[in-house]
XYZ file of C-alpha atoms in Angstrom:
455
model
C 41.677 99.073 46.370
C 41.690 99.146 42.764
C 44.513 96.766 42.782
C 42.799 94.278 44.771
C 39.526 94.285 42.939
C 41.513 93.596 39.909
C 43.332 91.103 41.669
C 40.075 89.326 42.748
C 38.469 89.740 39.453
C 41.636 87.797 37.702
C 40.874 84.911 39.732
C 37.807 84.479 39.666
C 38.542 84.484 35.630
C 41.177 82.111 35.413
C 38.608 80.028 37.800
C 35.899 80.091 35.644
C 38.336 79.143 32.505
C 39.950 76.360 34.634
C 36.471 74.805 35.617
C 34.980 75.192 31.955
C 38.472 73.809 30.593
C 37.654 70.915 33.017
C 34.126 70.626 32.042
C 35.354 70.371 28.404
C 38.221 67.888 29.260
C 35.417 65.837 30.876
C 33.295 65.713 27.960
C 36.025 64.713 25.553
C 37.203 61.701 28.245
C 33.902 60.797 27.847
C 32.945 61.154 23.988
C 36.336 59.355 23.394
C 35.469 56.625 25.627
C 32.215 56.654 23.786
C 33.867 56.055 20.317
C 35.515 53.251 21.481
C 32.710 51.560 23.352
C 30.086 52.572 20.812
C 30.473 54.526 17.580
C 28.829 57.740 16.955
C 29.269 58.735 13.670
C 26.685 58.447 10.646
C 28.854 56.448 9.165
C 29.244 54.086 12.213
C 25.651 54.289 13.017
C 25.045 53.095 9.491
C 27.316 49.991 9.624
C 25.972 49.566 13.131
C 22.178 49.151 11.530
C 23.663 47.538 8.172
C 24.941 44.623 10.529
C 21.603 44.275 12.734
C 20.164 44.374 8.936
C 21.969 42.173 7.745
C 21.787 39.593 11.131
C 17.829 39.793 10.482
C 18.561 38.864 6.451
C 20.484 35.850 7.814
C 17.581 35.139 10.145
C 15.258 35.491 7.539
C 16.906 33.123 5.115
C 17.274 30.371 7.951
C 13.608 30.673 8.850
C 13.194 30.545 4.854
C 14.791 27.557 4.395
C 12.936 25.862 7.652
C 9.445 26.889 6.354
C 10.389 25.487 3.488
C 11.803 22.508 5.065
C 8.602 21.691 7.056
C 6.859 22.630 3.932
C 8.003 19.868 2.415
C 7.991 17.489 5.273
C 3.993 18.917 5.643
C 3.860 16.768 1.997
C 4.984 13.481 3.170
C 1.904 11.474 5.108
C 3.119 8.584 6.511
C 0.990 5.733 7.794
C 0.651 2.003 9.110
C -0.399 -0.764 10.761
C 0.663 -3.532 12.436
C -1.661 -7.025 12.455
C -0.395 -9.593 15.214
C -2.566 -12.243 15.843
C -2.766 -15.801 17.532
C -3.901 -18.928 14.804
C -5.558 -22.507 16.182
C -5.387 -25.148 13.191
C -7.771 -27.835 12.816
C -4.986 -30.279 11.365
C -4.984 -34.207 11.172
C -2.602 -36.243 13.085
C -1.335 -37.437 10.039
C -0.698 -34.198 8.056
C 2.595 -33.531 9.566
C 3.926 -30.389 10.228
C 2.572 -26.952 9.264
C 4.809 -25.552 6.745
C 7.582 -23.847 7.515
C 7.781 -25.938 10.695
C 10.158 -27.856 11.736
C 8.183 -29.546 14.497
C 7.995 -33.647 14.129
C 4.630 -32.757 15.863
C 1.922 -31.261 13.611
C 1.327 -27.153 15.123
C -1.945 -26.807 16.263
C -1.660 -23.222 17.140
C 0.565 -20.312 16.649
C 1.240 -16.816 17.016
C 2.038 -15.014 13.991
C 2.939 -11.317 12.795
C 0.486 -11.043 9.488
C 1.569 -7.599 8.373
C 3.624 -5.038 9.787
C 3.892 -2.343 7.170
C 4.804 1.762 6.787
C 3.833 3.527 3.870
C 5.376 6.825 2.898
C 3.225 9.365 0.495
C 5.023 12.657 -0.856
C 2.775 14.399 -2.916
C 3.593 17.800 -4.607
C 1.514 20.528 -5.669
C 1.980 20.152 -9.341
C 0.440 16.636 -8.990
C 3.707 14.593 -9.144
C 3.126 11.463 -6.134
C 5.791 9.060 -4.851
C 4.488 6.046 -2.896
C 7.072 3.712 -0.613
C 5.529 1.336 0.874
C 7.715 -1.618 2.617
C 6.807 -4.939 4.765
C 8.247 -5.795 8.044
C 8.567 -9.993 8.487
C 10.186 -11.246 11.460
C 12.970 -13.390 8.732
C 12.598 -9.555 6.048
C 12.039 -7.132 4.427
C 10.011 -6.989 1.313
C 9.210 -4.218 -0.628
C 5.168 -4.108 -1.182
C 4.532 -0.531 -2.799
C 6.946 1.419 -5.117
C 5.784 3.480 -7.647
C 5.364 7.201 -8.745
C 2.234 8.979 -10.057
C 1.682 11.608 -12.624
C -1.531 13.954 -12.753
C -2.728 15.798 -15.735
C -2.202 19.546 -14.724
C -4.887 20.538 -17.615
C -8.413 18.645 -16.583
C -8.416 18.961 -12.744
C -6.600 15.410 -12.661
C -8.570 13.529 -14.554
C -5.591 11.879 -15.832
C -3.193 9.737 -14.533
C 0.057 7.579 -15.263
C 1.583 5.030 -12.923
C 5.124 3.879 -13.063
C 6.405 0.784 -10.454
C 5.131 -1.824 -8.049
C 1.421 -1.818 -7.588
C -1.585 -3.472 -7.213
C -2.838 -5.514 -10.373
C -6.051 -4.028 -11.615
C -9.122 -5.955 -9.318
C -11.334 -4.735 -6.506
C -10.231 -7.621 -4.018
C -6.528 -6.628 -4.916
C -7.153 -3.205 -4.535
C -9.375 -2.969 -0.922
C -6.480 -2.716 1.284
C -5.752 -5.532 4.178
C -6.101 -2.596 6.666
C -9.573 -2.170 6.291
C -10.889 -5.267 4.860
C -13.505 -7.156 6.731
C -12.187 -10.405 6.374
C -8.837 -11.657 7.660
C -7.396 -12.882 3.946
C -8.873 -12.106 0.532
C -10.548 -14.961 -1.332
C -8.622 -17.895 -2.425
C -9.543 -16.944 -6.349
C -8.071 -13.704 -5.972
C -5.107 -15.466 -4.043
C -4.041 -17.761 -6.801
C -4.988 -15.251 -9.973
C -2.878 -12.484 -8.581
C -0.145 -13.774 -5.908
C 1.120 -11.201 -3.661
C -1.323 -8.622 -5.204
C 1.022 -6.674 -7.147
C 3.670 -6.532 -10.353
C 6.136 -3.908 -11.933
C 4.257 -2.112 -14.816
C 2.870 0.932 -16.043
C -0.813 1.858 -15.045
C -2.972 5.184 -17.120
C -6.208 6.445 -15.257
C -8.840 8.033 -16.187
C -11.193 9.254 -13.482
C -14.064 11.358 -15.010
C -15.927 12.225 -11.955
C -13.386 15.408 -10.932
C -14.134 17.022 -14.311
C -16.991 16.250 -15.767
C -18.698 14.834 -13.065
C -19.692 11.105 -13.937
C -19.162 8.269 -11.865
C -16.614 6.158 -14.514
C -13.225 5.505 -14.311
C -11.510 3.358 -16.741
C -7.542 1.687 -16.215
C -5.738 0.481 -18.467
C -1.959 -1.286 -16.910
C 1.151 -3.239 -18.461
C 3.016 -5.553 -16.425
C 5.652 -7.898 -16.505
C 3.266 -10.385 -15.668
C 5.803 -12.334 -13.711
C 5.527 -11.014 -10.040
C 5.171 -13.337 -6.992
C 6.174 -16.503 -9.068
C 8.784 -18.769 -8.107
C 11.791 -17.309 -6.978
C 12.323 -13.895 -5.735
C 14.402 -13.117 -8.765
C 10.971 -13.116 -10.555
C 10.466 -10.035 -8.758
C 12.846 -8.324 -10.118
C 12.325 -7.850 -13.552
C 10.657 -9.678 -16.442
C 11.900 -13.089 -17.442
C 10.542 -13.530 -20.797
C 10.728 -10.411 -22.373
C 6.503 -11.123 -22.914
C 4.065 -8.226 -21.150
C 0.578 -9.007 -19.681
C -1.948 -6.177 -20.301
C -5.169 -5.367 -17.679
C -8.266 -3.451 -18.027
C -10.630 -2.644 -16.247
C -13.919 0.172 -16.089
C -16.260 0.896 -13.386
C -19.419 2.827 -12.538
C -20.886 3.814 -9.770
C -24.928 4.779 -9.183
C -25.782 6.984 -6.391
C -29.450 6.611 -4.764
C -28.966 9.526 -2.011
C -32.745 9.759 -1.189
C -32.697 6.009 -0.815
C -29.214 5.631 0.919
C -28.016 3.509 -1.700
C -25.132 2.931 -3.963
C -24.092 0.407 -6.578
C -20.376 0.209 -7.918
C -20.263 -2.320 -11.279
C -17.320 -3.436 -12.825
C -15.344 -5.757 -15.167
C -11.970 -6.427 -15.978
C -9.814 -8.661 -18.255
C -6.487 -9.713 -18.049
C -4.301 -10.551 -21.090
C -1.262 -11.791 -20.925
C 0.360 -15.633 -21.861
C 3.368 -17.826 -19.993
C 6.431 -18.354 -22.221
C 8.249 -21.841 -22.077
C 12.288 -21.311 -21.326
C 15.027 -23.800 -21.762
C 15.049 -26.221 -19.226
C 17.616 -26.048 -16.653
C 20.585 -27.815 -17.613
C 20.753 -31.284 -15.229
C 22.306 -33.329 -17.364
C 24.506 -33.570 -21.003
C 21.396 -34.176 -22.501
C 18.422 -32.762 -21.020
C 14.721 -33.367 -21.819
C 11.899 -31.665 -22.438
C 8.884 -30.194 -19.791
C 6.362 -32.407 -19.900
C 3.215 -30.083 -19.757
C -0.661 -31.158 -19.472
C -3.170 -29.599 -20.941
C -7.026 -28.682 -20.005
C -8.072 -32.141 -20.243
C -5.053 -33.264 -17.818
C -3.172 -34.647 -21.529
C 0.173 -34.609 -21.750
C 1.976 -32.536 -24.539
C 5.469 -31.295 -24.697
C 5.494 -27.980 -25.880
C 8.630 -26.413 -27.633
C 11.143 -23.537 -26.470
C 9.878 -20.634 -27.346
C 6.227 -21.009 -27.095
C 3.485 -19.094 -25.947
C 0.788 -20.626 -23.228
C -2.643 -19.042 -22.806
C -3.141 -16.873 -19.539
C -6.080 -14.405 -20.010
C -9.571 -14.345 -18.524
C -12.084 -12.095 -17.994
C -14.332 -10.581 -15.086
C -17.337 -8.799 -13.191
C -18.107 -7.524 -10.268
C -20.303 -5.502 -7.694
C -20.373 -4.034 -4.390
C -23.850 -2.859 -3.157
C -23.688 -0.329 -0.261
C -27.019 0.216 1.528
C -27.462 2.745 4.499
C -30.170 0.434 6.433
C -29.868 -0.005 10.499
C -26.346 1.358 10.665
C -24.896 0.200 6.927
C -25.160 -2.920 4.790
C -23.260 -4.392 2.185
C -23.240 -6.570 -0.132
C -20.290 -8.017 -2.476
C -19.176 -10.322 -5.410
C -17.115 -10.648 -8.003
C -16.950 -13.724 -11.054
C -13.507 -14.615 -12.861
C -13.131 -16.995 -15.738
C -10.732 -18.035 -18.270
C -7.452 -19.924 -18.917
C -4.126 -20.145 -16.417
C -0.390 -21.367 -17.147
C 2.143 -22.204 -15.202
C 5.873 -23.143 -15.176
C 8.702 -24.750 -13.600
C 11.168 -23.187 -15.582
C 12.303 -20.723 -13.942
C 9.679 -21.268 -11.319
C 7.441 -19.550 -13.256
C 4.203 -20.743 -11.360
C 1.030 -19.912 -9.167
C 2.147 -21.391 -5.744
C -1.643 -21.856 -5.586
C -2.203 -23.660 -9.545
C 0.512 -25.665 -9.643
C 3.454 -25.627 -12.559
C 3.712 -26.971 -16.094
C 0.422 -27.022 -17.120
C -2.724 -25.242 -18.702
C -6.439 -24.981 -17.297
C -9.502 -23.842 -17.652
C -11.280 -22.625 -14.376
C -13.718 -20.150 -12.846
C -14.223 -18.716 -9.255
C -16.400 -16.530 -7.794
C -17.532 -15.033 -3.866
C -20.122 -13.424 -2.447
C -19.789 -11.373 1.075
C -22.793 -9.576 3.418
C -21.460 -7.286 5.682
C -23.467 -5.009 8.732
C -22.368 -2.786 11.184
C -23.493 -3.565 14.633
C -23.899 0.112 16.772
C -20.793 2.208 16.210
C -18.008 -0.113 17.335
C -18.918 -3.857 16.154
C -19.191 -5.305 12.492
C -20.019 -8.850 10.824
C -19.780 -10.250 7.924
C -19.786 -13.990 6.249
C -18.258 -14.858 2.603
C -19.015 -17.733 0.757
C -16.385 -18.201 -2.203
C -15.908 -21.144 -4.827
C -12.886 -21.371 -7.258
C -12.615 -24.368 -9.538
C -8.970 -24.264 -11.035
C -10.096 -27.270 -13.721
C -13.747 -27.071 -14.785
C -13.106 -29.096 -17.748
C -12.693 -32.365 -15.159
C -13.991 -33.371 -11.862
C -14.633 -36.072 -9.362
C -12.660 -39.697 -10.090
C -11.725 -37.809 -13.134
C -9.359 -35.069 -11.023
C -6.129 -36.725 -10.625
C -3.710 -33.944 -9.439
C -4.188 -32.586 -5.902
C -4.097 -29.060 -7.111
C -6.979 -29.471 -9.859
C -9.598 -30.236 -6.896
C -12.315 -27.630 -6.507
C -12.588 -25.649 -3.311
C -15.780 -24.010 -1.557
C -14.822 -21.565 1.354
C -16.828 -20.607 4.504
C -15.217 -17.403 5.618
C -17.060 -15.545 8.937
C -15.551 -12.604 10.660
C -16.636 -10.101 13.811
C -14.053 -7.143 14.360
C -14.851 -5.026 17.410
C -13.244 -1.210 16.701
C -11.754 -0.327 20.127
C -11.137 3.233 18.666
C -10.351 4.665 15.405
C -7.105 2.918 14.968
C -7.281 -0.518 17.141
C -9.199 -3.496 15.923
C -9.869 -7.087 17.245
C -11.071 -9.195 14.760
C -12.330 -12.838 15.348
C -11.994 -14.938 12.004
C -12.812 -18.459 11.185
C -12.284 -20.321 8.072
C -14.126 -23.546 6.354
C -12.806 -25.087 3.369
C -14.445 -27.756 1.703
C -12.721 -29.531 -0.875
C -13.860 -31.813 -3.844
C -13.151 -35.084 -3.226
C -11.469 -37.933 -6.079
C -10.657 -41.232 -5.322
C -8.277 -40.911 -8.198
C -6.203 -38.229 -5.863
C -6.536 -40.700 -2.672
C -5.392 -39.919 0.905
C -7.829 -37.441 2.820
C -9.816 -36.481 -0.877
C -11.292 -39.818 -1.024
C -15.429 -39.933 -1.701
C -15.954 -42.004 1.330
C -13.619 -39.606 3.496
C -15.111 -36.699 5.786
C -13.970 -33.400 4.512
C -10.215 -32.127 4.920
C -9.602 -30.605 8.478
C -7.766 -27.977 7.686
C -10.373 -24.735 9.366
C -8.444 -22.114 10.750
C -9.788 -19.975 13.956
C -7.686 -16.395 14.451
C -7.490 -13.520 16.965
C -6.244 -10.826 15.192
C -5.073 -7.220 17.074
C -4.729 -4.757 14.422
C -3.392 -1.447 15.183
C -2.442 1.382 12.879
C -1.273 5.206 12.722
């Protein structure tokens, strides 16, 4: 009995040690399976979180450099505007084609792609602004804006310096063709500063951030050669000789009233050199230049011609049945121009020096919210010293321009704008053809649909 309890009792001992020997064999299948699949150990656990650590670092940095990525892309503004519009010329039968046509018909009417522009503006926050700005032609490309600004960092930017292409230094020059009123600026401003802009250097001086008065004062250097002859003009000086511009204005605030006055003036300084002729010939001679009385003279190599005239202007803003306006501006002085190397005003004509004067004089009144019009009478004599029989050269004649314009705003960024111009020219029998005294005025008016839209 005894022998059998023992008996009994063995096995249910070596029982209990085989099951807990399986238990434990169990458990260290299954923690070794574990340390391959996943490891356990501080030290593995710690490499485990250094990589996740290290995987949200890397994260971290890439979402760094994005942010600052869009950051910067959050700088650059880019805008637009496209102006396509349909033209209807009041042309003679015997005037021949339009230019640039190569119809044996004259072209009555024509659609036409005005401006198609982009304009790119990165501006940092130390003050430092870039400005790209080119123009899309059917035939081009042409570069309109190029040009970097510095801002003082010391007197809330009171200060500034300009360095590129930009626009000379007058009001007409400066109100942009995307939100002028009238479909082309005035034929002064046209022939004193062709294609608006020049390569210079421009300082600023804004007083109205700082100090809180309405005056701001410009003073720019330019080659003085831009949009003359040949686009190699455009490129960099030709003469070596810089034309200076300054100009101040001030403006008057009448909040109570709802009115403001902006006054100005500017003067331009600058002179047109005489180069070599162009070599034609073994021997060749002299330009042949006239002077303000139409004389001839034959100036030498080397010389300097007059080119400087002065300014005023004006703009009246009056808050009266929606907004008023009212606008002028009055230029006078000397121009010179020259064939050689196509240094002239497309507009004044080449080899030769004038006297001349110009002015206009716009109204403009929004009608509701969505329609505006406005009218602009302009004059621009480009020889005041002669006129009548005694003008002899087509392109001394004085002009007097009828300019009307209604632009309907079908939201904030599409315009239709209907345009008509009237030139009247002076008329010499000296100058013949269609500017004789007993002729009827010129027909060259110009009516224009214009669909402007920008971004």
């Amino acid at each position: 009995m005894h022998h059998k309890i023992t008996t009994t009792t063995r096995m249910k001992k070596i029982t209990t040690l085989l099951f807990f020997l399986c238990i434990h064999f169990a458990n260290a299948q299954e923690v070794a399976n574990d340390s391959i699949t996943k490891p356990i150990s501080i030290d593995s656990l710690k490499q485990v979180l250094d990589e996740h650590t290290m995987k949200f670092s890397d994260s971290d940095e890439r979402f760094s450099t994005i942010e600052s990525d869009l950051a910067k892309l959050t700088k650059i503004k880019v805008s637009g505007y496209m102006q396509a519009q349909y033209d209807m010329y009041d042309f003679q039968d015997d005037k021949g084609p339009v230019a640039g046509s190569s119809a044996a018909a004259p072209v009555t009417n024509s659609f036409f792609i005005r401006r198609a522009r982009v304009k790119f503006v990165y501006e940092t926050l130390e003050g430092i602004k870039f400005v790209l700005q080119p123009d899309f032609a059917v035939d081009k490309v042409s570069l309109k804006d190029a040009y970097v600004v510095l801002n003082d960092r010391w007197f809330m930017q009171t200060y500034s310096l300009t360095v590129g292409q930009f626009n000379r230094l007058n009001y007409d020059v400066e109100f942009t063709s995307n939100t002028r009123e009238f479909l082309e600026r005035a034929r002064m401003t046209t022939t004193l500063y062709p294609n608006e802009r020049d390569l210079g250097a421009k300082l600023e001086a804004n007083f109205v951030n700082k100090y809180n008065i309405p005056l701001k004062l410009q003073l720019a250097v330019f080659n003085g050669n831009f949009g003359q002859g040949a686009i190699a003009n455009q490129v960099r000086d030709v003469d070596s000789n810089k034309d200076v511009m300054a100009r101040a204005t001030y403006s008057f605030q009448f909040p109570s009233k709802g009115l403001g006055i902006d006054v100005g003036g500017h003067g331009y300084f600058g002179s047109t050199k005489v180069l070599p002729q162009p070599v034609t010939s073994p021997v060749t001679p002299p330009a042949v230049f006239s002077d303000v009385n139409n004389n001839s003279f034959t100036p030498n190599v080397g010389d300097t011609l007059k080119k400087d005239w002065f300014g005023v202007e004006a703009q009246i803003y009056y808050d009266f049945l929606g907004g008023t306006s009212l606008k002028g501006e009055y230029i006078s002085g000397t121009i010179s121009g020259s064939t050689n190397p196509a240094l002239t005003y497309s507009a004044f004509g080449a080899n030769k020096v004038r006297n001349f004067d110009g002015f206009y004089l716009s109204f403009t009144k929004n009608v509701g919210k969505s329609l505006q019009a406005a009218v602009r009478y302009d004059s621009y004599d480009p020889n005041t010293k002669l006129s009548g029989n005694d003008v002899t050269r087509v392109d001394d004649l004085k002009y007097h321009t009828w300019t009307f314009a209604w632009q309907y705003f079908y939201d904030e960024n599409v315009k239709i704008v209907f345009g008509y111009s009237m030139p009247v020219n002076e008329k010499s029998d000296v100058v013949g053809g269609d500017y004789l005294t007993s002729a009827k005025d010129r027909k060259d008016n110009t009516f224009t649909i214009r669909l402007q839209a920008r971004f």
